[in-house]
Coordinates of N, CA and C and ligand atoms in Angstrom, one line a residue:
M1 N 16.9 16.5 1.8 CA 16.7 15.2 1.4 C 18.0 14.5 0.9
R2 N 19.0 15.3 0.6 CA 20.2 14.8 0.1 C 20.9 13.8 1.1
K3 N 20.6 14.0 2.3 CA 21.2 13.2 3.4 C 20.6 11.8 3.5
I4 N 19.4 11.6 2.9 CA 18.7 10.3 3.2 C 19.3 9.1 2.6
L5 N 19.8 9.2 1.4 CA 20.3 7.9 0.8 C 21.5 7.3 1.5
P6 N 22.5 8.1 1.9 CA 23.6 7.6 2.7 C 23.1 6.9 4.0
L7 N 22.1 7.6 4.6 CA 21.6 7.0 5.9 C 21.0 5.7 5.7
L8 N 20.2 5.6 4.6 CA 19.6 4.3 4.3 C 20.6 3.2 4.1
V9 N 21.7 3.5 3.3 CA 22.7 2.5 3.1 C 23.3 2.1 4.4
L10 N 23.6 3.1 5.3 CA 24.1 2.8 6.6 C 23.2 1.9 7.4
A11 N 21.9 2.1 7.3 CA 20.9 1.3 8.0 C 21.0 -0.1 7.6
C12 N 21.1 -0.3 6.3 CA 21.2 -1.7 5.7 C 22.4 -2.4 6.2
A13 N 23.5 -1.7 6.3 CA 24.8 -2.3 6.8 C 24.6 -2.7 8.2
F14 N 24.0 -1.9 9.0 CA 23.8 -2.3 10.5 C 22.9 -3.4 10.7
T15 N 21.8 -3.6 9.8 CA 20.8 -4.6 10.1 C 21.1 -5.9 9.5
T16 N 22.1 -6.0 8.6 CA 22.4 -7.2 7.9 C 22.6 -8.4 8.8
Q17 N 23.4 -8.2 9.8 CA 23.6 -9.4 10.7 C 22.4 -9.8 11.5
A18 N 21.6 -8.9 12.0 CA 20.4 -9.2 12.7 C 19.4 -9.9 11.8
E19 N 19.4 -9.5 10.6 CA 18.4 -10.1 9.7 C 18.7 -11.5 9.2
Q20 N 19.9 -12.0 9.4 CA 20.3 -13.2 8.8 C 19.4 -14.4 9.3
H21 N 18.8 -14.3 10.5 CA 17.9 -15.3 11.0 C 16.5 -15.1 10.6
Q22 N 16.2 -14.0 9.9 CA 14.9 -13.8 9.4 C 14.9 -14.0 7.9
S23 N 13.7 -14.0 7.4 CA 13.6 -14.2 5.9 C 14.0 -12.9 5.2
H24 N 14.7 -13.1 4.1 CA 15.1 -12.0 3.3 C 14.2 -11.9 2.1
W25 N 13.6 -10.8 1.9 CA 12.9 -10.7 0.6 C 13.0 -9.2 0.2
G26 N 13.0 -9.0 -1.1 CA 13.1 -7.6 -1.6 C 12.5 -7.5 -2.9
Y27 N 13.0 -6.5 -3.7 CA 12.4 -6.2 -5.0 C 13.3 -6.4 -6.2
E28 N 14.5 -7.0 -5.9 CA 15.4 -7.2 -7.1 C 16.3 -8.4 -6.7
G29 N 16.9 -9.0 -7.8 CA 17.9 -10.0 -7.7 C 17.3 -11.3 -7.1
A30 N 18.2 -12.0 -6.3 CA 17.9 -13.4 -5.8 C 16.8 -13.4 -4.8
A31 N 16.4 -12.3 -4.2 CA 15.3 -12.2 -3.3 C 14.1 -11.4 -3.8
G32 N 14.1 -11.2 -5.2 CA 13.1 -10.4 -5.8 C 11.8 -11.1 -6.0
P33 N 10.7 -10.4 -6.5 CA 9.4 -11.0 -6.6 C 9.3 -12.3 -7.2
D34 N 10.0 -12.6 -8.3 CA 9.9 -13.9 -9.0 C 10.5 -15.0 -8.2
Q35 N 11.2 -14.7 -7.1 CA 11.8 -15.7 -6.3 C 11.1 -15.9 -4.9
W36 N 10.1 -15.0 -4.6 CA 9.5 -15.0 -3.3 C 9.0 -16.4 -2.9
G37 N 8.4 -17.1 -3.9 CA 7.7 -18.4 -3.6 C 8.8 -19.5 -3.3
N38 N 10.0 -19.2 -3.6 CA 11.1 -20.2 -3.3 C 11.9 -19.9 -2.0
L39 N 11.7 -18.7 -1.4 CA 12.5 -18.3 -0.3 C 12.2 -19.0 1.0
E40 N 10.9 -19.3 1.2 CA 10.4 -19.9 2.4 C 9.2 -20.8 2.1
L41 N 9.0 -21.9 2.9 CA 7.8 -22.7 2.7 C 6.6 -21.9 2.9
D42 N 6.6 -21.0 3.8 CA 5.4 -20.1 4.1 C 5.1 -19.2 3.0
F43 N 6.0 -19.0 2.1 CA 5.8 -18.1 0.9 C 5.3 -18.8 -0.3
A44 N 5.0 -20.1 -0.2 CA 4.6 -20.9 -1.4 C 3.5 -20.3 -2.2
T45 N 2.5 -19.6 -1.5 CA 1.4 -19.0 -2.2 C 1.8 -18.0 -3.2
C46 N 3.0 -17.3 -3.0 CA 3.5 -16.3 -3.9 C 3.6 -16.9 -5.3
K47 N 4.0 -18.2 -5.4 CA 4.1 -18.7 -6.8 C 3.0 -19.7 -7.1
K48 N 2.3 -20.3 -6.1 CA 1.3 -21.3 -6.5 C -0.1 -20.7 -6.5
G49 N -0.3 -19.5 -5.9 CA -1.6 -18.9 -5.8 C -2.2 -18.6 -7.1
K50 N -3.5 -18.6 -7.2 CA -4.2 -18.3 -8.4 C -5.0 -17.0 -8.3
Q51 N -4.9 -16.4 -7.1 CA -5.6 -15.1 -6.8 C -4.7 -14.1 -6.3
Q52 N -3.6 -13.8 -7.1 CA -2.5 -12.9 -6.6 C -2.7 -11.5 -7.0
S53 N -2.1 -10.6 -6.2 CA -2.2 -9.2 -6.5 C -0.7 -8.6 -6.6
P54 N -0.5 -7.5 -7.4 CA -1.5 -6.7 -8.0 C -1.9 -7.2 -9.4
I55 N -2.9 -6.6 -10.0 CA -3.3 -6.9 -11.4 C -3.4 -5.7 -12.3
E56 N -3.6 -6.0 -13.5 CA -4.0 -4.9 -14.5 C -5.5 -4.7 -14.4
L57 N -5.9 -3.4 -14.2 CA -7.3 -3.1 -14.0 C -7.8 -2.5 -15.4
S58 N -8.6 -3.4 -16.1 CA -9.2 -2.9 -17.3 C -10.3 -3.9 -17.6
G59 N -11.3 -3.5 -18.4 CA -12.4 -4.4 -18.8 C -13.3 -4.9 -17.7
A60 N -13.6 -4.0 -16.8 CA -14.4 -4.4 -15.6 C -15.9 -4.5 -16.0
E61 N -16.6 -5.4 -15.3 CA -18.0 -5.4 -15.3 C -18.6 -4.4 -14.3
I62 N -19.8 -4.0 -14.4 CA -20.5 -3.2 -13.5 C -20.8 -4.0 -12.2
A63 N -20.3 -3.5 -11.0 CA -20.5 -4.2 -9.8 C -21.9 -4.3 -9.4
K64 N -22.3 -5.4 -8.7 CA -23.6 -5.6 -8.2 C -23.8 -5.0 -6.9
F65 N -22.7 -4.7 -6.2 CA -22.7 -4.1 -4.8 C -22.5 -2.6 -4.9
S66 N -22.9 -1.9 -3.8 CA -22.6 -0.5 -3.8 C -21.2 -0.2 -3.3
A67 N -20.8 1.0 -3.6 CA -19.4 1.4 -3.2 C -19.3 1.4 -1.7
P68 N -18.1 1.1 -1.2 CA -17.9 1.1 0.3 C -18.1 2.5 0.8
Q69 N -18.5 2.6 2.1 CA -18.6 3.9 2.7 C -17.5 4.1 3.7
L70 N -16.7 5.2 3.6 CA -15.6 5.4 4.4 C -15.9 6.5 5.5
N71 N -15.5 6.2 6.7 CA -15.7 7.1 7.8 C -14.4 7.2 8.6
Y72 N -13.5 8.1 8.3 CA -12.2 8.1 8.9 C -12.0 9.4 9.7
A73 N -11.8 9.3 11.0 CA -11.4 10.5 11.8 C -10.0 10.8 11.5
A74 N -9.6 12.1 11.7 CA -8.2 12.6 11.6 C -7.3 11.8 12.5
Q75 N -6.1 11.5 12.1 CA -5.2 10.6 12.9 C -3.9 11.4 13.3
P76 N -3.4 11.1 14.5 CA -2.1 11.7 14.8 C -1.0 10.9 14.0
L77 N 0.1 11.6 13.7 CA 1.1 11.0 13.0 C 1.8 9.9 13.8
K78 N 1.9 8.7 13.2 CA 2.7 7.6 13.8 C 3.2 6.8 12.7
L79 N 4.4 7.1 12.2 CA 4.9 6.6 11.0 C 6.2 5.7 11.3
T80 N 6.1 4.5 10.7 CA 7.2 3.5 10.9 C 7.9 3.1 9.6
N81 N 9.2 3.1 9.6 CA 10.0 2.6 8.5 C 10.3 1.1 8.7
N82 N 9.6 0.2 8.0 CA 9.8 -1.2 8.2 C 10.8 -1.8 7.3
G83 N 11.5 -1.0 6.6 CA 12.6 -1.5 5.7 C 12.0 -1.8 4.3
H84 N 10.7 -2.0 4.1 CA 10.1 -2.2 2.8 C 9.2 -1.0 2.4
T85 N 8.7 -0.3 3.4 CA 7.9 0.9 3.1 C 7.8 1.7 4.3
L86 N 7.0 2.8 4.2 CA 6.6 3.6 5.4 C 5.2 3.3 5.7
V87 N 4.9 3.0 7.0 CA 3.6 2.5 7.5 C 3.1 3.5 8.5
Q88 N 1.9 4.2 8.1 CA 1.3 5.1 9.1 C 0.2 4.2 9.9
D89 N 0.4 4.1 11.2 CA -0.5 3.4 12.1 C -1.8 4.2 12.2
V90 N -2.9 3.4 12.2 CA -4.2 4.0 12.4 C -4.9 3.2 13.5
S91 N -4.8 3.7 14.7 CA -5.4 3.0 15.9 C -5.8 4.1 16.9
A92 N -5.4 5.3 16.8 CA -5.6 6.3 17.8 C -7.1 6.9 17.7
A93 N -7.6 6.9 16.5 CA -9.0 7.5 16.4 C -9.8 6.6 15.5
P94 N -11.1 6.6 15.6 CA -11.9 5.7 14.8 C -11.8 5.9 13.3
A95 N -11.7 4.8 12.6 CA -11.6 4.9 11.1 C -12.3 3.6 10.6
H96 N -13.5 3.7 10.1 CA -14.3 2.6 9.6 C -14.6 2.6 8.1
M97 N -14.8 1.4 7.6 CA -15.3 1.3 6.3 C -16.4 0.2 6.3
S98 N -17.6 0.6 5.7 CA -18.6 -0.5 5.6 C -18.7 -0.9 4.1
F99 N -18.7 -2.2 3.9 CA -18.6 -2.8 2.6 C -19.2 -4.1 2.6
G100 N -20.2 -4.4 1.7 CA -20.8 -5.7 1.6 C -21.5 -6.2 2.9
G101 N -22.0 -5.2 3.6 CA -22.7 -5.6 4.9 C -21.8 -5.8 6.0
Q102 N -20.5 -5.7 5.8 CA -19.5 -5.9 6.9 C -18.9 -4.5 7.4
D103 N -18.5 -4.5 8.6 CA -17.8 -3.3 9.1 C -16.3 -3.6 9.3
Y104 N -15.5 -2.8 8.7 CA -14.0 -3.0 8.7 C -13.4 -1.8 9.5
N105 N -12.3 -2.1 10.2 CA -11.5 -1.0 10.8 C -10.2 -0.8 9.9
L106 N -9.9 0.5 9.7 CA -8.7 0.8 9.0 C -7.5 0.6 10.1
K107 N -6.5 -0.2 9.7 CA -5.4 -0.5 10.6 C -4.2 0.4 10.3
Q108 N -3.9 0.6 9.0 CA -2.7 1.3 8.6 C -2.8 1.7 7.1
F109 N -1.9 2.6 6.7 CA -1.7 2.8 5.3 C -0.2 2.9 5.0
H110 N 0.1 2.6 3.7 CA 1.5 2.6 3.4 C 1.7 2.9 1.9
F111 N 2.9 2.9 1.4 CA 3.3 3.5 0.1 C 4.0 2.5 -0.8
H112 N 3.7 2.5 -2.1 CA 4.4 1.8 -3.1 C 4.8 2.8 -4.2
T113 N 6.1 2.8 -4.6 CA 6.6 3.6 -5.7 C 7.3 2.7 -6.7
P114 N 7.0 2.6 -8.0 CA 5.7 3.1 -8.5 C 4.5 2.3 -8.1
S115 N 3.3 2.6 -8.8 CA 2.1 1.9 -8.4 C 2.3 0.4 -8.6
E116 N 1.5 -0.4 -7.9 CA 1.5 -1.9 -8.1 C 0.5 -2.2 -9.1
H117 N -0.8 -1.8 -8.9 CA -1.8 -2.0 -9.9 C -1.5 -1.1 -11.1
H118 N -2.0 -1.6 -12.3 CA -1.9 -0.8 -13.5 C -3.4 -0.5 -13.9
L119 N -3.6 0.6 -14.5 CA -4.9 1.0 -14.9 C -4.9 1.2 -16.4
N120 N -5.6 0.4 -17.1 CA -5.7 0.4 -18.6 C -4.3 0.5 -19.2
G121 N -3.4 -0.4 -18.7 CA -2.1 -0.6 -19.3 C -1.0 0.4 -18.7
K122 N -1.4 1.3 -17.8 CA -0.5 2.3 -17.4 C -0.3 2.2 -15.9
S123 N 1.0 2.5 -15.5 CA 1.3 2.6 -14.0 C 1.4 4.0 -13.6
F124 N 1.3 4.3 -12.3 CA 1.4 5.6 -11.8 C 2.7 5.7 -10.9
P125 N 3.1 7.0 -10.6 CA 4.4 7.1 -9.8 C 4.2 6.5 -8.4
M126 N 3.0 6.5 -7.9 CA 2.8 6.0 -6.5 C 1.4 5.4 -6.3
E127 N 1.3 4.5 -5.4 CA 0.0 3.9 -5.0 C 0.0 3.8 -3.4
L128 N -1.1 4.2 -2.8 CA -1.3 4.1 -1.4 C -2.2 2.9 -1.1
H129 N -1.9 2.2 -0.1 CA -2.7 1.0 0.3 C -3.3 1.3 1.8
F130 N -4.6 1.3 1.9 CA -5.3 1.5 3.2 C -5.8 0.1 3.6
V131 N -5.1 -0.5 4.6 CA -5.4 -1.9 5.0 C -6.4 -1.9 6.1
H132 N -7.6 -2.6 5.8 CA -8.7 -2.8 6.7 C -8.8 -4.2 7.1
S133 N -9.4 -4.4 8.3 CA -9.7 -5.8 8.8 C -11.1 -5.8 9.5
D134 N -11.9 -6.8 9.3 CA -13.1 -6.9 10.1 C -12.9 -7.7 11.3
A135 N -13.9 -7.9 12.1 CA -13.7 -8.6 13.4 C -13.2 -10.0 13.3
D136 N -13.5 -10.6 12.1 CA -13.0 -12.0 11.9 C -11.7 -12.1 11.2
G137 N -11.0 -10.9 11.0 CA -9.7 -10.9 10.4 C -9.8 -10.9 8.9
Q138 N -11.0 -10.7 8.3 CA -11.1 -10.6 6.8 C -10.5 -9.3 6.4
L139 N -9.5 -9.3 5.4 CA -8.8 -8.1 5.0 C -9.5 -7.5 3.8
A140 N -9.5 -6.1 3.8 CA -10.0 -5.4 2.6 C -9.0 -4.2 2.5
V141 N -8.4 -4.1 1.3 CA -7.4 -3.0 1.1 C -8.0 -2.0 0.0
V142 N -7.9 -0.7 0.4 CA -8.3 0.3 -0.6 C -7.0 0.9 -1.2
G143 N -6.9 0.8 -2.5 CA -5.8 1.3 -3.3 C -6.1 2.7 -3.9
V144 N -5.1 3.6 -3.8 CA -5.3 5.0 -4.4 C -4.0 5.2 -5.2
F145 N -4.3 5.5 -6.5 CA -3.2 5.9 -7.4 C -2.8 7.4 -7.2
V146 N -1.5 7.7 -7.3 CA -1.1 9.1 -7.2 C -0.3 9.5 -8.5
Q147 N -0.8 10.6 -9.1 CA -0.1 11.1 -10.2 C 0.6 12.4 -9.9
Q148 N 1.5 12.9 -10.8 CA 2.2 14.1 -10.5 C 1.3 15.3 -10.8
G149 N 1.3 16.3 -9.8 CA 0.4 17.5 -10.0 C 0.7 18.4 -8.8
T150 N -0.3 18.8 -8.1 CA -0.1 19.8 -7.1 C 0.3 19.1 -5.8
T151 N 0.9 19.9 -4.8 CA 1.3 19.4 -3.5 C 0.2 18.9 -2.7
N152 N 0.3 17.7 -2.1 CA -0.7 17.1 -1.3 C -0.4 17.5 0.2
S153 N -1.4 18.1 0.9 CA -1.2 18.6 2.2 C -0.9 17.5 3.2
T154 N -1.6 16.4 3.2 CA -1.4 15.3 4.1 C 0.0 14.7 3.9
L155 N 0.4 14.5 2.7 CA 1.7 13.9 2.4 C 2.8 14.9 3.0
Q156 N 2.5 16.2 2.9 CA 3.5 17.1 3.3 C 3.7 17.0 4.8
Q157 N 2.5 16.8 5.6 CA 2.6 16.6 7.0 C 3.5 15.4 7.3
L158 N 3.3 14.3 6.6 CA 4.1 13.1 6.8 C 5.5 13.3 6.5
L159 N 5.8 14.0 5.4 CA 7.2 14.2 4.9 C 8.0 15.1 5.8
Q160 N 7.3 15.9 6.7 CA 8.1 16.8 7.6 C 8.7 16.0 8.7
K161 N 8.2 14.8 9.0 CA 8.8 13.9 10.1 C 8.8 12.5 9.6
V162 N 9.9 12.1 9.0 CA 10.0 10.7 8.5 C 11.0 9.9 9.2
P163 N 10.7 8.7 9.5 CA 11.7 7.8 10.1 C 12.7 7.3 9.0
L164 N 14.0 7.6 9.2 CA 14.9 7.2 8.1 C 15.5 5.8 8.3
L165 N 15.6 5.4 9.5 CA 16.2 4.1 9.8 C 15.2 3.0 9.9
K166 N 15.6 1.7 9.5 CA 14.7 0.6 9.6 C 14.3 0.4 11.0
D167 N 13.0 0.1 11.2 CA 12.3 -0.1 12.5 C 12.2 1.1 13.3
E168 N 12.6 2.3 12.8 CA 12.4 3.5 13.5 C 10.9 4.0 13.3
T169 N 10.3 4.5 14.4 CA 9.0 5.1 14.4 C 9.1 6.6 14.8
V170 N 8.3 7.4 14.1 CA 8.2 8.8 14.5 C 6.8 9.1 14.8
A171 N 6.5 9.7 15.9 CA 5.1 10.0 16.3 C 5.0 11.5 16.7
D172 N 3.8 12.0 16.5 CA 3.5 13.4 16.9 C 2.0 13.4 17.3
Q173 N 1.7 13.4 18.6 CA 0.3 13.4 19.1 C -0.4 14.6 18.7
N174 N 0.3 15.7 18.4 CA -0.4 17.0 18.2 C -0.8 17.2 16.7
S175 N -0.4 16.3 15.9 CA -0.7 16.4 14.5 C -2.1 15.8 14.2
A176 N -2.7 16.2 13.1 CA -4.0 15.6 12.7 C -4.0 15.4 11.2
L177 N -3.8 14.2 10.8 CA -3.8 13.8 9.4 C -5.2 13.6 8.8
D178 N -5.5 14.4 7.8 CA -6.8 14.3 7.1 C -6.6 13.2 6.1
L179 N -7.2 12.0 6.3 CA -7.0 10.9 5.4 C -7.8 11.1 4.1
F180 N -8.9 11.8 4.2 CA -9.6 12.1 3.0 C -8.9 12.9 2.0
A181 N -7.9 13.7 2.4 CA -7.0 14.4 1.5 C -6.1 13.4 0.7
L182 N -6.1 12.2 1.1 CA -5.4 11.1 0.3 C -6.3 10.3 -0.6
M183 N -7.5 10.8 -0.8 CA -8.5 10.1 -1.6 C -9.1 11.1 -2.6
P184 N -9.5 10.6 -3.8 CA -10.2 11.5 -4.7 C -11.6 11.8 -4.2
A185 N -12.2 12.9 -4.6 CA -13.5 13.3 -4.2 C -14.6 12.3 -4.7
E186 N -14.4 12.0 -6.0 CA -15.4 11.0 -6.6 C -14.8 9.6 -6.4
K187 N -15.7 8.8 -5.8 CA -15.2 7.4 -5.5 C -15.9 6.3 -6.2
H188 N -15.2 5.8 -7.3 CA -15.7 4.6 -7.9 C -14.5 3.6 -7.7
F189 N -14.9 2.4 -7.3 CA -13.9 1.4 -6.9 C -13.9 0.2 -7.9
Y190 N -12.7 -0.2 -8.3 CA -12.6 -1.5 -8.9 C -12.6 -2.5 -7.7
H191 N -13.2 -3.7 -7.9 CA -13.2 -4.7 -6.9 C -12.8 -6.0 -7.5
Y192 N -11.9 -6.7 -6.8 CA -11.7 -8.1 -7.2 C -11.1 -8.8 -5.9
M193 N -11.1 -10.1 -5.9 CA -10.5 -10.9 -4.8 C -9.0 -11.2 -5.1
G194 N -8.1 -10.8 -4.2 CA -6.7 -10.9 -4.5 C -5.9 -11.3 -3.3
S195 N -4.7 -10.8 -3.2 CA -3.8 -11.2 -2.1 C -3.0 -10.0 -1.5
L196 N -2.3 -10.3 -0.5 CA -1.2 -9.4 -0.1 C -0.2 -9.3 -1.2
T197 N 0.4 -8.1 -1.4 CA 1.4 -8.0 -2.5 C 2.8 -8.1 -2.0
T198 N 2.9 -8.6 -0.7 CA 4.2 -8.9 -0.2 C 4.2 -10.3 0.4
P199 N 5.3 -11.0 0.6 CA 5.3 -12.3 1.2 C 4.6 -12.2 2.6
P200 N 3.8 -13.2 3.0 CA 3.5 -14.5 2.3 C 2.5 -14.5 1.3
C201 N 2.0 -13.4 0.7 CA 1.1 -13.3 -0.4 C -0.2 -14.0 -0.1
T202 N -0.7 -13.9 1.1 CA -1.9 -14.5 1.6 C -3.1 -14.0 0.7
E203 N -4.0 -15.0 0.3 CA -5.1 -14.7 -0.5 C -6.4 -14.4 0.3
N204 N -7.5 -14.3 -0.5 CA -8.8 -14.0 0.1 C -8.9 -12.5 0.7
V205 N -8.2 -11.6 0.0 CA -8.2 -10.2 0.3 C -9.1 -9.5 -0.6
H206 N -10.1 -8.7 -0.1 CA -10.9 -7.8 -1.0 C -10.1 -6.7 -1.4
W207 N -9.9 -6.5 -2.7 CA -9.2 -5.3 -3.2 C -10.2 -4.3 -3.8
L208 N -10.1 -3.0 -3.3 CA -11.0 -2.0 -3.7 C -10.1 -0.8 -4.2
V209 N -9.9 -0.7 -5.5 CA -8.9 0.3 -6.0 C -9.7 1.5 -6.7
L210 N -9.5 2.7 -6.2 CA -10.2 3.8 -6.7 C -9.7 4.1 -8.2
N211 N -10.7 4.4 -9.0 CA -10.3 4.6 -10.5 C -9.8 6.0 -10.8
T212 N -9.9 6.9 -9.9 CA -9.4 8.3 -10.1 C -8.2 8.5 -9.2
P213 N -7.0 8.9 -9.9 CA -5.8 9.2 -9.0 C -6.0 10.5 -8.3
I214 N -5.2 10.6 -7.2 CA -5.0 11.9 -6.5 C -3.7 12.5 -7.0
E215 N -3.3 13.7 -6.6 CA -2.1 14.3 -7.0 C -1.1 14.6 -5.9
A216 N 0.2 14.5 -6.2 CA 1.2 14.9 -5.3 C 2.3 15.6 -6.2
S217 N 3.0 16.5 -5.6 CA 4.0 17.3 -6.4 C 5.2 16.4 -6.8
A218 N 5.9 16.8 -7.8 CA 7.1 16.0 -8.3 C 8.1 15.8 -7.1
E219 N 8.2 16.9 -6.3 CA 9.2 16.8 -5.2 C 8.7 15.8 -4.2
Q220 N 7.4 15.7 -3.9 CA 6.9 14.8 -2.9 C 7.1 13.3 -3.4
L221 N 6.8 13.1 -4.7 CA 6.9 11.8 -5.3 C 8.4 11.4 -5.2
K222 N 9.3 12.3 -5.5 CA 10.7 12.0 -5.5 C 11.2 11.6 -4.1
Q223 N 10.7 12.4 -3.1 CA 11.1 12.1 -1.7 C 10.6 10.8 -1.3
L224 N 9.4 10.5 -1.6 CA 8.8 9.2 -1.1 C 9.5 8.0 -1.8
N225 N 9.9 8.2 -3.1 CA 10.6 7.1 -3.8 C 12.0 6.9 -3.2
Q226 N 12.6 8.0 -2.8 CA 13.9 7.9 -2.1 C 13.8 7.2 -0.8
L227 N 12.7 7.4 -0.1 CA 12.5 6.8 1.2 C 12.1 5.3 1.2
V228 N 11.2 4.9 0.2 CA 10.8 3.5 0.2 C 11.4 2.7 -0.9
G229 N 12.1 3.4 -1.8 CA 12.8 2.6 -2.9 C 11.7 2.2 -3.9
N230 N 12.2 1.4 -4.9 CA 11.2 0.8 -5.9 C 10.7 -0.5 -5.2
N231 N 9.4 -0.4 -4.7 CA 8.9 -1.5 -3.9 C 7.5 -1.9 -4.5
S232 N 7.5 -2.2 -5.8 CA 6.3 -2.7 -6.4 C 6.4 -4.1 -7.0
R233 N 5.5 -5.0 -6.6 CA 5.4 -6.3 -7.2 C 4.9 -6.2 -8.6
P234 N 5.4 -6.9 -9.6 CA 4.8 -6.9 -10.9 C 3.4 -7.4 -10.9
V235 N 2.6 -7.0 -12.0 CA 1.2 -7.4 -12.1 C 1.1 -9.0 -12.3
Q236 N 0.1 -9.6 -11.7 CA -0.1 -11.0 -11.7 C -1.3 -11.3 -12.7
N237 N -1.4 -12.6 -13.0 CA -2.5 -13.0 -13.9 C -3.8 -13.0 -13.2
L238 N -4.8 -12.5 -14.0 CA -6.2 -12.5 -13.4 C -6.8 -13.9 -13.2
N239 N -6.4 -14.8 -14.1 CA -6.9 -16.2 -14.0 C -8.5 -16.1 -14.1
A240 N -9.1 -16.9 -13.2 CA -10.6 -17.0 -13.4 C -11.4 -16.0 -12.6
R241 N -10.7 -14.9 -12.2 CA -11.4 -13.9 -11.3 C -12.2 -12.9 -12.1
T242 N -13.2 -12.3 -11.4 CA -14.0 -11.3 -12.0 C -13.6 -9.9 -11.4
L243 N -13.5 -9.0 -12.3 CA -13.2 -7.6 -12.0 C -14.4 -6.7 -12.2
T244 N -14.8 -6.0 -11.2 CA -16.0 -5.2 -11.3 C -15.7 -3.7 -10.9
L245 N -16.6 -2.8 -11.3 CA -16.4 -1.4 -11.0 C -17.7 -0.9 -10.4
T246 N -17.6 -0.2 -9.3 CA -18.9 0.4 -8.7 C -19.3 1.6 -9.4
R247 N -20.6 1.8 -9.5 CA -21.1 3.0 -10.2 C -20.8 4.3 -9.5
Ligands
ZN301 ZN1 0.8 -2.5 -0.1

C-alpha cells in the first residue's frame, strides 16, 4: 500500500490539463463542499436546496412503511476509480430492492471515508452507498456505516484488485462478491427524502440508512481511506423533513 499515495499524486498531475474544461469539485479549499453551489449553474441546488444530504440521524419517528426487501445476486468484480471514490458496478447479475411498492435495481455501490451521515452525533470511519433506480429513474440509496473491528471478506476481495489511477477500471469475471457481507444481519432503516451528496446535489432521493454498522479491519479502513481520500460532505440541515425508522 505504500506505493499508492505517490501514484495518486502522479494521476492528479496527469489529469489536470484534461480536467480544465470540466467542472472541478472536491472536498477542500476553493472547490470544497461549501463552494459547490457557486462552481456551476447546474450545481445551484447544492446551496439552495432544502432537502440536502447527508444529515444527522437521531430522533426518528416509527416508520409507517415496512423495511425494504433486498435480493442481491453475487456480482463479479468491476471496480472503477472515478477520482472521487471507488465505484463497484452492479449490472452483471440481478440485484433488486422492493420498497414502498416499487421495484428498484441496484446500479452501483461506492465508498466514503469518513461516513457522511452521522448517527446520534457520531460519525463512523466509513459509509457505503448502494445506489438504486426504478424504471422511472427514481433514486433510492441504501447507506451502511462501517466501524473498526474484524476483517470484512467482501472488502478484502475488492482490495486485492484496486484501480489506482483516475478513470481506471479493474474487472474480474471469475470473482463473486457477496453483497450481503457488506450489510448487517439485522436490518432497520432510517428513511428520509434527501439528495445526492455530490454535485449537482439533485433532490428527491429516497435515503435508507441502516442503523447497525458493519465491521472492517483497521488495515482495510486505512487502505480505503488512502484510496478515496477524505470524501465526505458535511451534514446538512433537516429543515421541514421527517426522519423515520423501520421496525
Ligand atoms: Zn455516496
